[in-house]
JSON list of C-alpha atoms and ligand atoms in Angstrom, two decimals:
[
{"chain": "A", "resi": 226, "resn": "MET", "atom": "CA", "xyz": [-3.17, 18.10, 3.67]},
{"chain": "A", "resi": 227, "resn": "ALA", "atom": "CA", "xyz": [-0.81, 17.09, 6.42]},
{"chain": "A", "resi": 228, "resn": "ASP", "atom": "CA", "xyz": [-1.01, 17.77, 10.16]},
{"chain": "A", "resi": 229, "resn": "ASP", "atom": "CA", "xyz": [-0.55, 21.32, 11.33]},
{"chain": "A", "resi": 230, "resn": "ASP", "atom": "CA", "xyz": [2.86, 20.41, 12.70]},
{"chain": "A", "resi": 231, "resn": "PHE", "atom": "CA", "xyz": [4.11, 18.28, 9.83]},
{"chain": "A", "resi": 232, "resn": "PRO", "atom": "CA", "xyz": [4.61, 19.12, 6.16]},
{"chain": "A", "resi": 233, "resn": "GLY", "atom": "CA", "xyz": [3.60, 15.83, 4.55]},
{"chain": "A", "resi": 234, "resn": "ALA", "atom": "CA", "xyz": [6.03, 13.77, 2.52]},
{"chain": "A", "resi": 235, "resn": "GLN", "atom": "CA", "xyz": [6.39, 16.06, -0.48]},
{"chain": "A", "resi": 236, "resn": "PRO", "atom": "CA", "xyz": [9.42, 18.06, 0.78]},
{"chain": "A", "resi": 237, "resn": "PHE", "atom": "CA", "xyz": [11.26, 14.76, 1.34]},
{"chain": "A", "resi": 238, "resn": "VAL", "atom": "CA", "xyz": [10.61, 13.32, -2.12]},
{"chain": "A", "resi": 239, "resn": "PRO", "atom": "CA", "xyz": [13.59, 13.87, -4.45]},
{"chain": "A", "resi": 240, "resn": "ALA", "atom": "CA", "xyz": [12.63, 15.56, -7.72]},
{"chain": "A", "resi": 241, "resn": "SER", "atom": "CA", "xyz": [14.07, 12.94, -10.03]},
{"chain": "A", "resi": 242, "resn": "ALA", "atom": "CA", "xyz": [15.05, 9.63, -8.61]},
{"chain": "A", "resi": 243, "resn": "THR", "atom": "CA", "xyz": [15.07, 5.92, -9.13]},
{"chain": "A", "resi": 244, "resn": "ILE", "atom": "CA", "xyz": [13.07, 3.61, -6.88]},
{"chain": "A", "resi": 245, "resn": "ASP", "atom": "CA", "xyz": [16.25, 3.03, -4.85]},
{"chain": "A", "resi": 246, "resn": "GLY", "atom": "CA", "xyz": [16.69, 6.79, -4.60]},
{"chain": "A", "resi": 247, "resn": "LEU", "atom": "CA", "xyz": [13.14, 7.16, -3.29]},
{"chain": "A", "resi": 248, "resn": "ARG", "atom": "CA", "xyz": [13.70, 4.33, -0.85]},
{"chain": "A", "resi": 249, "resn": "ALA", "atom": "CA", "xyz": [16.86, 5.94, 0.52]},
{"chain": "A", "resi": 250, "resn": "ALA", "atom": "CA", "xyz": [15.18, 9.34, 0.87]},
{"chain": "A", "resi": 251, "resn": "ALA", "atom": "CA", "xyz": [12.11, 7.86, 2.56]},
{"chain": "A", "resi": 252, "resn": "ARG", "atom": "CA", "xyz": [14.25, 6.57, 5.42]},
{"chain": "A", "resi": 253, "resn": "ASP", "atom": "CA", "xyz": [14.47, 10.14, 6.69]},
{"chain": "A", "resi": 254, "resn": "CYS", "atom": "CA", "xyz": [10.87, 11.16, 6.02]},
{"chain": "A", "resi": 255, "resn": "ARG", "atom": "CA", "xyz": [9.38, 13.30, 8.76]},
{"chain": "A", "resi": 256, "resn": "GLY", "atom": "CA", "xyz": [6.28, 14.14, 6.75]},
{"chain": "A", "resi": 257, "resn": "CYS", "atom": "CA", "xyz": [3.85, 13.16, 9.52]},
{"chain": "A", "resi": 258, "resn": "HIS", "atom": "CA", "xyz": [4.01, 12.07, 13.14]},
{"chain": "A", "resi": 259, "resn": "LEU", "atom": "CA", "xyz": [3.99, 8.34, 12.37]},
{"chain": "A", "resi": 260, "resn": "TYR", "atom": "CA", "xyz": [7.79, 8.12, 12.09]},
{"chain": "A", "resi": 261, "resn": "GLU", "atom": "CA", "xyz": [8.12, 8.97, 15.79]},
{"chain": "A", "resi": 262, "resn": "ASN", "atom": "CA", "xyz": [7.07, 5.63, 17.25]},
{"chain": "A", "resi": 263, "resn": "ALA", "atom": "CA", "xyz": [7.77, 3.25, 14.40]},
{"chain": "A", "resi": 264, "resn": "THR", "atom": "CA", "xyz": [11.05, 1.35, 14.07]},
{"chain": "A", "resi": 265, "resn": "GLN", "atom": "CA", "xyz": [11.76, 2.36, 10.50]},
{"chain": "A", "resi": 266, "resn": "THR", "atom": "CA", "xyz": [10.27, 3.37, 7.17]},
{"chain": "A", "resi": 267, "resn": "VAL", "atom": "CA", "xyz": [8.93, 0.35, 5.31]},
{"chain": "A", "resi": 268, "resn": "PHE", "atom": "CA", "xyz": [9.12, 1.44, 1.71]},
{"chain": "A", "resi": 269, "resn": "SER", "atom": "CA", "xyz": [8.56, -1.36, -0.79]},
{"chain": "A", "resi": 270, "resn": "SER", "atom": "CA", "xyz": [9.91, -4.56, -2.21]},
{"chain": "A", "resi": 271, "resn": "GLY", "atom": "CA", "xyz": [10.14, -5.95, -5.68]},
{"chain": "A", "resi": 272, "resn": "SER", "atom": "CA", "xyz": [11.42, -5.11, -9.09]},
{"chain": "A", "resi": 273, "resn": "ALA", "atom": "CA", "xyz": [11.56, -1.59, -10.50]},
{"chain": "A", "resi": 274, "resn": "THR", "atom": "CA", "xyz": [10.52, -3.12, -13.84]},
{"chain": "A", "resi": 275, "resn": "ALA", "atom": "CA", "xyz": [7.40, -4.78, -12.41]},
{"chain": "A", "resi": 276, "resn": "ARG", "atom": "CA", "xyz": [4.26, -4.59, -14.52]},
{"chain": "A", "resi": 277, "resn": "VAL", "atom": "CA", "xyz": [1.99, -5.03, -11.52]},
{"chain": "A", "resi": 278, "resn": "VAL", "atom": "CA", "xyz": [2.11, -2.89, -8.39]},
{"chain": "A", "resi": 279, "resn": "LEU", "atom": "CA", "xyz": [0.31, -4.08, -5.26]},
{"chain": "A", "resi": 280, "resn": "VAL", "atom": "CA", "xyz": [-0.63, -1.38, -2.77]},
{"chain": "A", "resi": 281, "resn": "GLY", "atom": "CA", "xyz": [-1.50, -2.30, 0.82]},
{"chain": "A", "resi": 282, "resn": "GLU", "atom": "CA", "xyz": [-2.46, -0.13, 3.76]},
{"chain": "A", "resi": 283, "resn": "GLN", "atom": "CA", "xyz": [0.57, 0.25, 5.99]},
{"chain": "A", "resi": 284, "resn": "PRO", "atom": "CA", "xyz": [3.27, -2.02, 7.44]},
{"chain": "A", "resi": 285, "resn": "GLY", "atom": "CA", "xyz": [2.26, -4.26, 10.33]},
{"chain": "A", "resi": 286, "resn": "ASP", "atom": "CA", "xyz": [4.22, -5.31, 13.38]},
{"chain": "A", "resi": 287, "resn": "GLN", "atom": "CA", "xyz": [6.53, -7.73, 11.59]},
{"chain": "A", "resi": 288, "resn": "GLU", "atom": "CA", "xyz": [7.01, -5.46, 8.60]},
{"chain": "A", "resi": 289, "resn": "ASP", "atom": "CA", "xyz": [8.00, -2.65, 10.97]},
{"chain": "A", "resi": 290, "resn": "ARG", "atom": "CA", "xyz": [10.66, -4.84, 12.57]},
{"chain": "A", "resi": 291, "resn": "ARG", "atom": "CA", "xyz": [12.02, -6.26, 9.32]},
{"chain": "A", "resi": 292, "resn": "GLY", "atom": "CA", "xyz": [11.70, -3.20, 7.11]},
{"chain": "A", "resi": 293, "resn": "GLU", "atom": "CA", "xyz": [9.86, -5.00, 4.33]},
{"chain": "A", "resi": 294, "resn": "PRO", "atom": "CA", "xyz": [6.21, -4.93, 3.29]},
{"chain": "A", "resi": 295, "resn": "PHE", "atom": "CA", "xyz": [3.91, -7.96, 3.54]},
{"chain": "A", "resi": 296, "resn": "VAL", "atom": "CA", "xyz": [6.25, -10.34, 5.33]},
{"chain": "A", "resi": 297, "resn": "GLY", "atom": "CA", "xyz": [3.82, -11.20, 8.17]},
{"chain": "A", "resi": 298, "resn": "PRO", "atom": "CA", "xyz": [0.61, -13.29, 8.18]},
{"chain": "A", "resi": 299, "resn": "ALA", "atom": "CA", "xyz": [-1.17, -11.04, 5.66]},
{"chain": "A", "resi": 300, "resn": "GLY", "atom": "CA", "xyz": [1.88, -11.31, 3.40]},
{"chain": "A", "resi": 301, "resn": "ALA", "atom": "CA", "xyz": [1.85, -15.10, 3.55]},
{"chain": "A", "resi": 302, "resn": "LEU", "atom": "CA", "xyz": [-1.80, -15.11, 2.55]},
{"chain": "A", "resi": 303, "resn": "LEU", "atom": "CA", "xyz": [-1.12, -12.62, -0.23]},
{"chain": "A", "resi": 304, "resn": "ASP", "atom": "CA", "xyz": [1.70, -14.81, -1.56]},
{"chain": "A", "resi": 305, "resn": "ARG", "atom": "CA", "xyz": [-0.62, -17.78, -1.72]},
{"chain": "A", "resi": 306, "resn": "ALA", "atom": "CA", "xyz": [-3.41, -15.77, -3.38]},
{"chain": "A", "resi": 307, "resn": "LEU", "atom": "CA", "xyz": [-1.02, -14.36, -6.00]},
{"chain": "A", "resi": 308, "resn": "ASP", "atom": "CA", "xyz": [0.20, -17.84, -6.73]},
{"chain": "A", "resi": 309, "resn": "ASP", "atom": "CA", "xyz": [-3.36, -19.17, -7.06]},
{"chain": "A", "resi": 310, "resn": "ALA", "atom": "CA", "xyz": [-4.19, -16.25, -9.37]},
{"chain": "A", "resi": 311, "resn": "GLY", "atom": "CA", "xyz": [-1.16, -16.94, -11.55]},
{"chain": "A", "resi": 312, "resn": "ILE", "atom": "CA", "xyz": [0.80, -13.82, -10.61]},
{"chain": "A", "resi": 313, "resn": "ASP", "atom": "CA", "xyz": [4.45, -14.35, -9.75]},
{"chain": "A", "resi": 314, "resn": "ARG", "atom": "CA", "xyz": [5.20, -12.23, -6.68]},
{"chain": "A", "resi": 315, "resn": "LYS", "atom": "CA", "xyz": [8.77, -11.95, -7.87]},
{"chain": "A", "resi": 316, "resn": "LEU", "atom": "CA", "xyz": [7.43, -10.02, -10.86]},
{"chain": "A", "resi": 317, "resn": "ALA", "atom": "CA", "xyz": [5.34, -7.73, -8.69]},
{"chain": "A", "resi": 318, "resn": "TYR", "atom": "CA", "xyz": [6.25, -4.58, -6.83]},
{"chain": "A", "resi": 319, "resn": "VAL", "atom": "CA", "xyz": [4.71, -4.40, -3.37]},
{"chain": "A", "resi": 320, "resn": "THR", "atom": "CA", "xyz": [4.19, -1.21, -1.42]},
{"chain": "A", "resi": 321, "resn": "ASN", "atom": "CA", "xyz": [1.82, 0.51, 0.99]},
{"chain": "A", "resi": 322, "resn": "ALA", "atom": "CA", "xyz": [-0.30, 3.67, 1.08]},
{"chain": "A", "resi": 323, "resn": "VAL", "atom": "CA", "xyz": [1.39, 4.63, 4.36]},
{"chain": "A", "resi": 324, "resn": "LYS", "atom": "CA", "xyz": [5.05, 3.80, 4.98]},
{"chain": "A", "resi": 325, "resn": "HIS", "atom": "CA", "xyz": [5.22, 3.78, 8.78]},
{"chain": "A", "resi": 326, "resn": "PHE", "atom": "CA", "xyz": [3.47, 1.39, 11.20]},
{"chain": "A", "resi": 327, "resn": "LYS", "atom": "CA", "xyz": [0.71, 3.02, 13.24]},
{"chain": "A", "resi": 328, "resn": "PHE", "atom": "CA", "xyz": [-0.11, 1.21, 16.45]},
{"chain": "A", "resi": 329, "resn": "SER", "atom": "CA", "xyz": [-1.32, 1.53, 20.01]},
{"chain": "A", "resi": 330, "resn": "GLN", "atom": "CA", "xyz": [0.28, -0.13, 22.98]},
{"chain": "A", "resi": 331, "resn": "ALA", "atom": "CA", "xyz": [-1.26, -0.65, 26.39]},
{"chain": "A", "resi": 332, "resn": "GLY", "atom": "CA", "xyz": [2.06, -0.41, 28.26]},
{"chain": "A", "resi": 333, "resn": "GLU", "atom": "CA", "xyz": [5.76, -1.35, 28.27]},
{"chain": "A", "resi": 334, "resn": "GLY", "atom": "CA", "xyz": [6.33, -4.77, 26.75]},
{"chain": "A", "resi": 335, "resn": "LYS", "atom": "CA", "xyz": [2.73, -5.01, 25.59]},
{"chain": "A", "resi": 336, "resn": "ARG", "atom": "CA", "xyz": [1.76, -6.18, 22.16]},
{"chain": "A", "resi": 337, "resn": "ARG", "atom": "CA", "xyz": [1.55, -3.48, 19.53]},
{"chain": "A", "resi": 338, "resn": "ILE", "atom": "CA", "xyz": [-1.97, -3.24, 18.12]},
{"chain": "A", "resi": 339, "resn": "HIS", "atom": "CA", "xyz": [-2.43, -2.11, 14.51]},
{"chain": "A", "resi": 340, "resn": "GLN", "atom": "CA", "xyz": [-4.33, 1.14, 14.10]},
{"chain": "A", "resi": 341, "resn": "LYS", "atom": "CA", "xyz": [-5.87, 2.20, 10.84]},
{"chain": "A", "resi": 342, "resn": "PRO", "atom": "CA", "xyz": [-4.16, 5.26, 9.37]},
{"chain": "A", "resi": 343, "resn": "ASP", "atom": "CA", "xyz": [-6.49, 8.25, 9.10]},
{"chain": "A", "resi": 344, "resn": "GLN", "atom": "CA", "xyz": [-7.14, 10.49, 6.12]},
{"chain": "A", "resi": 345, "resn": "ARG", "atom": "CA", "xyz": [-4.47, 13.02, 7.09]},
{"chain": "A", "resi": 346, "resn": "GLU", "atom": "CA", "xyz": [-1.81, 10.33, 7.39]},
{"chain": "A", "resi": 347, "resn": "VAL", "atom": "CA", "xyz": [-2.79, 8.79, 4.07]},
{"chain": "A", "resi": 348, "resn": "ASN", "atom": "CA", "xyz": [-2.66, 12.22, 2.43]},
{"chain": "A", "resi": 349, "resn": "ALA", "atom": "CA", "xyz": [0.68, 13.02, 4.07]},
{"chain": "A", "resi": 350, "resn": "CYS", "atom": "CA", "xyz": [2.25, 9.85, 2.71]},
{"chain": "A", "resi": 351, "resn": "ARG", "atom": "CA", "xyz": [0.68, 9.91, -0.77]},
{"chain": "A", "resi": 352, "resn": "PRO", "atom": "CA", "xyz": [3.58, 11.79, -2.44]},
{"chain": "A", "resi": 353, "resn": "TRP", "atom": "CA", "xyz": [5.72, 8.66, -1.99]},
{"chain": "A", "resi": 354, "resn": "LEU", "atom": "CA", "xyz": [3.14, 6.47, -3.69]},
{"chain": "A", "resi": 355, "resn": "THR", "atom": "CA", "xyz": [2.65, 8.98, -6.49]},
{"chain": "A", "resi": 356, "resn": "ALA", "atom": "CA", "xyz": [6.43, 9.14, -7.05]},
{"chain": "A", "resi": 357, "resn": "GLU", "atom": "CA", "xyz": [6.70, 5.35, -7.08]},
{"chain": "A", "resi": 358, "resn": "LEU", "atom": "CA", "xyz": [3.92, 5.02, -9.66]},
{"chain": "A", "resi": 359, "resn": "GLU", "atom": "CA", "xyz": [5.44, 7.72, -11.86]},
{"chain": "A", "resi": 360, "resn": "ILE", "atom": "CA", "xyz": [8.72, 5.83, -11.99]},
{"chain": "A", "resi": 361, "resn": "LEU", "atom": "CA", "xyz": [7.25, 2.34, -12.29]},
{"chain": "A", "resi": 362, "resn": "ASP", "atom": "CA", "xyz": [4.48, 3.10, -14.79]},
{"chain": "A", "resi": 363, "resn": "PRO", "atom": "CA", "xyz": [2.95, -0.37, -14.30]},
{"chain": "A", "resi": 364, "resn": "ASP", "atom": "CA", "xyz": [0.29, -1.95, -16.48]},
{"chain": "A", "resi": 365, "resn": "VAL", "atom": "CA", "xyz": [-1.95, -2.62, -13.50]},
{"chain": "A", "resi": 366, "resn": "ILE", "atom": "CA", "xyz": [-2.13, -1.31, -9.96]},
{"chain": "A", "resi": 367, "resn": "VAL", "atom": "CA", "xyz": [-3.86, -3.52, -7.40]},
{"chain": "A", "resi": 368, "resn": "ALA", "atom": "CA", "xyz": [-5.38, -1.65, -4.47]},
{"chain": "A", "resi": 369, "resn": "LEU", "atom": "CA", "xyz": [-5.62, -4.01, -1.50]},
{"chain": "A", "resi": 370, "resn": "GLY", "atom": "CA", "xyz": [-8.43, -2.71, 0.69]},
{"chain": "A", "resi": 371, "resn": "ALA", "atom": "CA", "xyz": [-10.09, 0.61, 1.42]},
{"chain": "A", "resi": 372, "resn": "THR", "atom": "CA", "xyz": [-7.05, 2.62, 2.48]},
{"chain": "A", "resi": 373, "resn": "ALA", "atom": "CA", "xyz": [-5.15, 1.89, -0.73]},
{"chain": "A", "resi": 374, "resn": "GLY", "atom": "CA", "xyz": [-8.29, 2.36, -2.82]},
{"chain": "A", "resi": 375, "resn": "GLN", "atom": "CA", "xyz": [-9.01, 5.75, -1.30]},
{"chain": "A", "resi": 376, "resn": "SER", "atom": "CA", "xyz": [-5.41, 6.92, -1.47]},
{"chain": "A", "resi": 377, "resn": "LEU", "atom": "CA", "xyz": [-5.36, 6.10, -5.18]},
{"chain": "A", "resi": 378, "resn": "MET", "atom": "CA", "xyz": [-8.92, 6.94, -6.23]},
{"chain": "A", "resi": 379, "resn": "GLY", "atom": "CA", "xyz": [-10.11, 9.51, -3.70]},
{"chain": "A", "resi": 380, "resn": "ARG", "atom": "CA", "xyz": [-12.03, 9.27, -0.47]},
{"chain": "A", "resi": 381, "resn": "ASP", "atom": "CA", "xyz": [-15.39, 8.47, -2.05]},
{"chain": "A", "resi": 382, "resn": "PHE", "atom": "CA", "xyz": [-14.02, 5.27, -3.53]},
{"chain": "A", "resi": 383, "resn": "ARG", "atom": "CA", "xyz": [-15.65, 2.10, -2.17]},
{"chain": "A", "resi": 384, "resn": "VAL", "atom": "CA", "xyz": [-13.85, -1.19, -2.67]},
{"chain": "A", "resi": 385, "resn": "THR", "atom": "CA", "xyz": [-17.04, -3.12, -1.98]},
{"chain": "A", "resi": 386, "resn": "ARG", "atom": "CA", "xyz": [-18.74, -1.38, -4.90]},
{"chain": "A", "resi": 387, "resn": "SER", "atom": "CA", "xyz": [-15.82, -1.39, -7.34]},
{"chain": "A", "resi": 388, "resn": "ARG", "atom": "CA", "xyz": [-13.82, -4.53, -6.62]},
{"chain": "A", "resi": 389, "resn": "GLY", "atom": "CA", "xyz": [-12.84, -7.07, -9.21]},
{"chain": "A", "resi": 390, "resn": "VAL", "atom": "CA", "xyz": [-13.19, -4.89, -12.29]},
{"chain": "A", "resi": 391, "resn": "LEU", "atom": "CA", "xyz": [-10.50, -3.08, -14.24]},
{"chain": "A", "resi": 392, "resn": "ILE", "atom": "CA", "xyz": [-10.80, 0.64, -13.81]},
{"chain": "A", "resi": 393, "resn": "GLU", "atom": "CA", "xyz": [-9.00, 3.00, -16.12]},
{"chain": "A", "resi": 394, "resn": "TRP", "atom": "CA", "xyz": [-6.30, 4.62, -14.09]},
{"chain": "A", "resi": 395, "resn": "PRO", "atom": "CA", "xyz": [-7.09, 8.34, -14.06]},
{"chain": "A", "resi": 396, "resn": "PRO", "atom": "CA", "xyz": [-4.43, 10.96, -13.48]},
{"chain": "A", "resi": 397, "resn": "ARG", "atom": "CA", "xyz": [-5.32, 12.67, -10.21]},
{"chain": "A", "resi": 398, "resn": "GLU", "atom": "CA", "xyz": [-6.36, 16.26, -10.41]},
{"chain": "A", "resi": 399, "resn": "GLY", "atom": "CA", "xyz": [-3.56, 18.46, -9.16]},
{"chain": "A", "resi": 400, "resn": "GLU", "atom": "CA", "xyz": [-1.19, 15.52, -8.98]},
{"chain": "A", "resi": 401, "resn": "PRO", "atom": "CA", "xyz": [-0.30, 14.74, -12.56]},
{"chain": "A", "resi": 402, "resn": "LEU", "atom": "CA", "xyz": [1.14, 11.32, -13.18]},
{"chain": "A", "resi": 403, "resn": "ALA", "atom": "CA", "xyz": [3.66, 11.89, -15.92]},
{"chain": "A", "resi": 404, "resn": "LYS", "atom": "CA", "xyz": [3.05, 8.49, -17.41]},
{"chain": "A", "resi": 405, "resn": "ALA", "atom": "CA", "xyz": [-0.39, 7.33, -16.43]},
{"chain": "A", "resi": 406, "resn": "SER", "atom": "CA", "xyz": [-0.76, 3.63, -15.81]},
{"chain": "A", "resi": 407, "resn": "ARG", "atom": "CA", "xyz": [-3.51, 1.89, -17.63]},
{"chain": "A", "resi": 408, "resn": "PHE", "atom": "CA", "xyz": [-5.57, 0.03, -15.06]},
{"chain": "A", "resi": 409, "resn": "LEU", "atom": "CA", "xyz": [-6.41, -0.14, -11.43]},
{"chain": "A", "resi": 410, "resn": "LEU", "atom": "CA", "xyz": [-8.04, -3.13, -9.81]},
{"chain": "A", "resi": 411, "resn": "ALA", "atom": "CA", "xyz": [-9.39, -2.98, -6.28]},
{"chain": "A", "resi": 412, "resn": "THR", "atom": "CA", "xyz": [-9.92, -5.93, -4.02]},
{"chain": "A", "resi": 413, "resn": "ILE", "atom": "CA", "xyz": [-10.16, -6.73, -0.33]},
{"chain": "A", "resi": 414, "resn": "HIS", "atom": "CA", "xyz": [-7.15, -6.59, 1.95]},
{"chain": "A", "resi": 415, "resn": "PRO", "atom": "CA", "xyz": [-5.55, -9.97, 2.78]},
{"chain": "A", "resi": 416, "resn": "SER", "atom": "CA", "xyz": [-6.07, -9.15, 6.48]},
{"chain": "A", "resi": 417, "resn": "ALA", "atom": "CA", "xyz": [-9.82, -8.99, 5.82]},
{"chain": "A", "resi": 418, "resn": "VAL", "atom": "CA", "xyz": [-9.62, -12.61, 4.66]},
{"chain": "A", "resi": 419, "resn": "LEU", "atom": "CA", "xyz": [-7.83, -13.55, 7.90]},
{"chain": "A", "resi": 420, "resn": "ARG", "atom": "CA", "xyz": [-10.59, -11.84, 9.91]},
{"chain": "A", "resi": 421, "resn": "ALA", "atom": "CA", "xyz": [-13.54, -13.14, 7.88]},
{"chain": "A", "resi": 422, "resn": "ASP", "atom": "CA", "xyz": [-16.07, -15.54, 9.41]},
{"chain": "A", "resi": 423, "resn": "ASP", "atom": "CA", "xyz": [-16.06, -17.48, 6.18]},
{"chain": "A", "resi": 424, "resn": "ARG", "atom": "CA", "xyz": [-12.40, -17.39, 5.28]},
{"chain": "A", "resi": 425, "resn": "GLU", "atom": "CA", "xyz": [-12.69, -19.77, 2.39]},
{"chain": "A", "resi": 426, "resn": "THR", "atom": "CA", "xyz": [-15.24, -17.65, 0.53]},
{"chain": "A", "resi": 427, "resn": "ALA", "atom": "CA", "xyz": [-13.33, -14.45, 1.27]},
{"chain": "A", "resi": 428, "resn": "TYR", "atom": "CA", "xyz": [-10.11, -16.01, 0.04]},
{"chain": "A", "resi": 429, "resn": "ALA", "atom": "CA", "xyz": [-11.76, -17.26, -3.16]},
{"chain": "A", "resi": 430, "resn": "GLY", "atom": "CA", "xyz": [-13.05, -13.73, -3.78]},
{"chain": "A", "resi": 431, "resn": "LEU", "atom": "CA", "xyz": [-9.56, -12.28, -3.39]},
{"chain": "A", "resi": 432, "resn": "VAL", "atom": "CA", "xyz": [-8.13, -14.82, -5.82]},
{"chain": "A", "resi": 433, "resn": "ASP", "atom": "CA", "xyz": [-10.94, -14.18, -8.34]},
{"chain": "A", "resi": 434, "resn": "ASP", "atom": "CA", "xyz": [-10.20, -10.45, -8.24]},
{"chain": "A", "resi": 435, "resn": "LEU", "atom": "CA", "xyz": [-6.47, -11.00, -8.63]},
{"chain": "A", "resi": 436, "resn": "LYS", "atom": "CA", "xyz": [-7.16, -13.20, -11.66]},
{"chain": "A", "resi": 437, "resn": "VAL", "atom": "CA", "xyz": [-8.71, -10.15, -13.34]},
{"chain": "A", "resi": 438, "resn": "ALA", "atom": "CA", "xyz": [-5.46, -8.26, -12.77]},
{"chain": "A", "resi": 439, "resn": "ALA", "atom": "CA", "xyz": [-3.55, -11.27, -14.10]},
{"chain": "A", "resi": 440, "resn": "GLN", "atom": "CA", "xyz": [-5.44, -10.96, -17.39]},
{"chain": "A", "resi": 441, "resn": "VAL", "atom": "CA", "xyz": [-3.75, -7.61, -18.01]},
{"chain": "A", "resi": 442, "resn": "LEU", "atom": "CA", "xyz": [-0.38, -9.28, -17.61]},
{"chain": "A", "resi": 443, "resn": "ALA", "atom": "CA", "xyz": [-1.12, -12.28, -19.81]},
{"chain": "B", "resi": 198, "resn": "URA", "atom": "N1", "xyz": [-0.69, -5.09, 5.73]},
{"chain": "B", "resi": 198, "resn": "URA", "atom": "C1", "xyz": [-0.43, -4.15, 4.81]},
{"chain": "B", "resi": 198, "resn": "URA", "atom": "O1", "xyz": [-1.33, -3.45, 4.34]},
{"chain": "B", "resi": 198, "resn": "URA", "atom": "N2", "xyz": [0.81, -3.97, 4.41]},
{"chain": "B", "resi": 198, "resn": "URA", "atom": "C2", "xyz": [1.84, -4.68, 4.87]},
{"chain": "B", "resi": 198, "resn": "URA", "atom": "O2", "xyz": [2.94, -4.45, 4.43]},
{"chain": "B", "resi": 198, "resn": "URA", "atom": "C3", "xyz": [1.55, -5.67, 5.82]},
{"chain": "B", "resi": 198, "resn": "URA", "atom": "C4", "xyz": [0.29, -5.86, 6.24]},
{"chain": "B", "resi": 199, "resn": "SF4", "atom": "FE1", "xyz": [6.66, 10.15, 5.97]},
{"chain": "B", "resi": 199, "resn": "SF4", "atom": "FE2", "xyz": [4.70, 8.49, 5.29]},
{"chain": "B", "resi": 199, "resn": "SF4", "atom": "FE3", "xyz": [6.23, 7.94, 7.37]},
{"chain": "B", "resi": 199, "resn": "SF4", "atom": "FE4", "xyz": [4.48, 9.90, 7.55]},
{"chain": "B", "resi": 199, "resn": "SF4", "atom": "S1", "xyz": [4.00, 7.71, 7.27]},
{"chain": "B", "resi": 199, "resn": "SF4", "atom": "S2", "xyz": [6.62, 10.00, 8.20]},
{"chain": "B", "resi": 199, "resn": "SF4", "atom": "S3", "xyz": [4.55, 10.74, 5.46]},
{"chain": "B", "resi": 199, "resn": "SF4", "atom": "S4", "xyz": [6.89, 8.04, 5.26]}
]
């Protein structure tokens, strides 16, 4: 459910639309409070005929300014990992569980610090992700990190327990996916690699997981 004061994204999602139609409608989403301080909605990038959909957490500082997902440091690492796993990013569709940047700021002119979206915000924004997946009907969905994993699989889902294996993509109870996609693969978030003490091992793990997703596309 959404906040008491906000309806969640569902009322803003057009009933039948293309990806571009969703993107246009999402610019005016007021489904939760996160639109208030962010610069703009960061919807997605990539082809509407993509067979692989990558789902991150939420836009970061640079994504918020530029209006595109994964264009900052995490995006650069993701690009490299996709390349090393044999997945062409140009053939992927990239989106986030939450479409507005959530941050804290100590004062005027201070750096904006990423804040993890909470369960209510993830739930509020999920109708966009559900609508995207219904239209795209990809062969494999890659959940990057816990927020994406829980948005897609429910709050009990643990990436650490389930990463790197193909999971049959189940239609969510109460939220039927008209055309269910076949697989979901969960892995760590690229930002977790950037934060890791042993970056090299963390990066290799991300690439290994992505290679499992690449097998579906082969
Ligand atoms: N991290 C994410 O989860 N998504 C982005 O778009 C950028 C950074
Ligand atoms: Fe709408 Fe999602 Fe932005 Fe909240 S975060 S206002 S639900 S697009």
